[in-house]
C-alpha cells in the first residue's frame, strides 16, 4: 500500500503550486479535505428523540385513553398534536444546527498554500492533493505531505502516543543523510545538539519528489506510521520526510507538497475515533438534567397520587382518573429547560460570532458572564501589532528614522546583523519590521544578504531569551554568528562587565518608558574543527559557548489600539479586573498601561521575581499588581492557576504554542485569530478574529446578556407551571369537577415552548448589563433562592384562578362556563408572566414598549388561539368549554387584574429583599 514515504504527488513547478483551476478540479473530483466526523442529526434521528420523550409518551397515553372512552375527537386532537410537537422540535433543532454549523465553518482549520505562485490562506477543507503547504511553528498540518524545503519538528503524539517531537527533513537532504548513515552502519542523527537545529536548506526538492513516482489518483490511504523504532538506518531516516495531517509543527518553517487528503490520510484511517468528539456537558447543563430528572420523579409520584385520589376518593372512573393524572404529570414536567439551554447557548455563540469572536466550545458561553479577571497580552491585543523600527542605539549614538534621509554608516553593521539574525521571510511582526527597515535603508549596499541561508540556528528558549543564526564565511571552518533577543540576554552572551551592562540597561529603560520594544543585537565569529566528509561540524551545546560582540539596540514601536481605553473603562464599570501579562520589558509594559489607562498602579512583577515567591506570597502580591512583565509561558500558567485557586474566574489571551497550557487552564481561553497558532486556537474556548481587545469586552457583554436571558426564561418556566399544576391537582382534593384536561395543557405548551425558547432568547441586554459585578460562579439559575420568587408568582396566580373558580361554582355557573373563564384567564396570564419576568426592576406593563419582535407575535398567537377555541364550535366542544358571554369576560378581566396586582407585589418584595442582601454584603 502506498505511503507518504514512497508515493509522491504529481510534481508542480517549483514554488508555483497548483493553478486555481487545477485546484478546483481536484476538489470537485476528490472531494473536500474533511475527516470522518459526526454528521448533523438527521430528521429521522430528531423524530426518534421526540417519540422517546416523556411528554410524547404521555400524549400517546392520553390519546389512547380517549379512544377507549369513545371520545374520538379528543383522541385525534391529541394524536394530531404529536405532529405539531415534532414540527416545533424540528424547527428548533434546525435553527440550532444552522447556528452550530456556521460556527464550525468559522472554526475549521485553515492552511497557508502556494497557488499560482502566490501564498494564500484557505480553509483546510479546500486543500487538495498536490498543493504546496507553507508551514510555521504552531500550525496544525492540514493533510499528509512530503517535505520539500526547510526543516521542522512535529508533534505526532496524536498518531504515535510519543510526546517527543520528531525531526523532519526535506526529501533530498533526507536521502543524502540516509545514504551516509547506511554507509556508516548506524542510524543517521541530527548532528546538532538539542539546542541547535539544522536551518532550512533552501534546496528545491520538487525534482526529487517527482522522481519518486506519481500516483494515478488519491486512491490509497497511507498507513499511519509510528515513530521509527527499528529497522535499517536508511528506512528510519527516509521516514522523516513525511508529515501527517492533524499533527502539529512545534518548531521550524518549511514547504511541503500534499500527497493525501481527507480519509486517505493517516489520521483519516483512525477517523471517527478522533474527529467525532463530543463536547462534554457544562455544569449548567448537568444541573438542569438533574433538576428535570428530579422533577420527573416528583411528577410520576404526584400523578400516581392524583389517579388514586380520583379513583378511590372521588369515585371517578379509572380512565378519567388516569387522564387527570396524565394532565398533572404534563403540568409538572418542565421539558422546556433542556430546550432553553441548547437553544440559548447555541444561538448565543452564533450572536457572539457577529462580534468577530468565534466560540469553539459552546459551553464557554455560560462562563463569560462570570469572568472576574481578564489576563491579556500586550502585543496585538492592546496594541495594533503593526511594528516599525523607531530607534537604533549603538554606543552613545542614536538614530530615529522619522527625522532622517539616510542611515549613518555607524549603524550599518547593527542593521546588517539584525537582518542576518532574522529569517528572510519572517512570520513575527517584529522580525518583519526589521527586514523592512533594513531593505529600506540599506538597499543596494553590501550589507543586504538576501538569499543567504544559515547553516544552523539556536532558537529562542526559556533559558536564553535570544536566538543565534550561524552562517558560513569565506574562511575555512570559520562561521559568522548573528544574534538578537532580550537586551539583558544578549549582553550576558557578550560577557559584558557590570558597567557596560548598566549602561545598556539605562538605555533600554529610557526607550521602554516611551512604550518601545527593545532588542539587543550582537555578532560573533566561531572557528570549529574540520568535520568528517559528509558530516556537519560539531556545534557547541549552547550559545554561551560562543564569543559575541555587542553591536547595539533596536527599538520598535507598536501603537495602542484606539478603542482600548474605552473598553478598559467598560471593564472597570463591569467589575472585571484586567491584568497585563507580557514578555516585554517592565518599563514598556508600564508605559503602554499608562497610555491606555489599564492601571494607575505603577508596580510591575517580573518573571524573575515571580520565581522567587511561593504561592502564598505571589497570591498576596497579585492583589496589588496589575502588570506582569518578562514572563515565560510557564509563568502565565502559574498565575492563571493561582488566580483561579483564589476564587477568580479567569479569561486569558494567548497566541503561541507554549501558551496552550495556560489557555486550557483558564476558565475561558482566548486565542488570537490573526497572529495566533493553530495549537493556541484549538486549546482556547474563544478566538478573536481580529485580535482586538474590544472584542473580548463585547463577548463578555454578550455572555452576560445570554446568562440574564437564561435566568429570565427559567423564572418564567417555573412560574407558569405552578398555576397549571394547581389547577390540575386542587380540584381533585376539593371534589370539584376537573378543570384542566390533557388537551388544555397541550394548547398551553404551544404557547410556553416558543415563549421560553424564542421570546426570551431575543431579549435585548439589560440597561445595567455592564454596570453590575460579575455573577458568582455558584449563582445557578436553578438555585432555590431565585426560583422561590418564581414559585411565589405562580402560587399567587393559582390562588387567584382557584378562588375565581370557587366563586363561579358558588354562583351556580356550569362547569364548562367556569372552565372557560379560568382557562382563558390562564392563557392571558402566560403573557403577563412573560412581561413580568422580562425585567424585575419595573412593573410588568412598562415593558410593553421595549423592542422584541417575538413578543407581539406570541401575543397575537394567544389572541388567535382564544378566538379559535371560543369561536369554532367543534373545537369549543372538544375542549369542554362554553361561550363565556359578557359576564364571563368581566370576571376574566377582574381575575387578570388581580393576577397583575399579585405579580407587582412579588416584584416589590423581591426588589426589597435583593437591596437588603446587597446592603448586607456591602457592610460586610
PDB file of C-alpha atoms in Angstrom, residues 391 504-516 585 587:
ATOM      1  CA  UNK A 391      15.147  53.971  17.023  1.00  0.00           C
ATOM      2  CA  UNK A 504      22.811  49.242  28.248  1.00  0.00           C
ATOM      3  CA  UNK A 505      20.135  48.767  30.928  1.00  0.00           C
ATOM      4  CA  UNK A 506      19.822  52.543  31.287  1.00  0.00           C
ATOM      5  CA  UNK A 507      19.338  52.955  27.509  1.00  0.00           C
ATOM      6  CA  UNK A 508      16.756  50.137  27.429  1.00  0.00           C
ATOM      7  CA  UNK A 509      14.738  51.622  30.281  1.00  0.00           C
ATOM      8  CA  UNK A 510      14.700  55.037  28.632  1.00  0.00           C
ATOM      9  CA  UNK A 511      13.312  53.507  25.425  1.00  0.00           C
ATOM     10  CA  UNK A 512      10.886  51.212  27.233  1.00  0.00           C
ATOM     11  CA  UNK A 513       9.437  54.128  29.204  1.00  0.00           C
ATOM     12  CA  UNK A 514       8.287  55.515  25.845  1.00  0.00           C
ATOM     13  CA  UNK A 515       6.461  52.257  25.141  1.00  0.00           C
ATOM     14  CA  UNK A 516       9.097  50.880  22.748  1.00  0.00           C
ATOM     15  CA  UNK A 585      10.366  44.897  29.440  1.00  0.00           C
ATOM     16  CA  UNK A 587       9.068  49.819  31.555  1.00  0.00           C
TER      17      UNK A 587
END
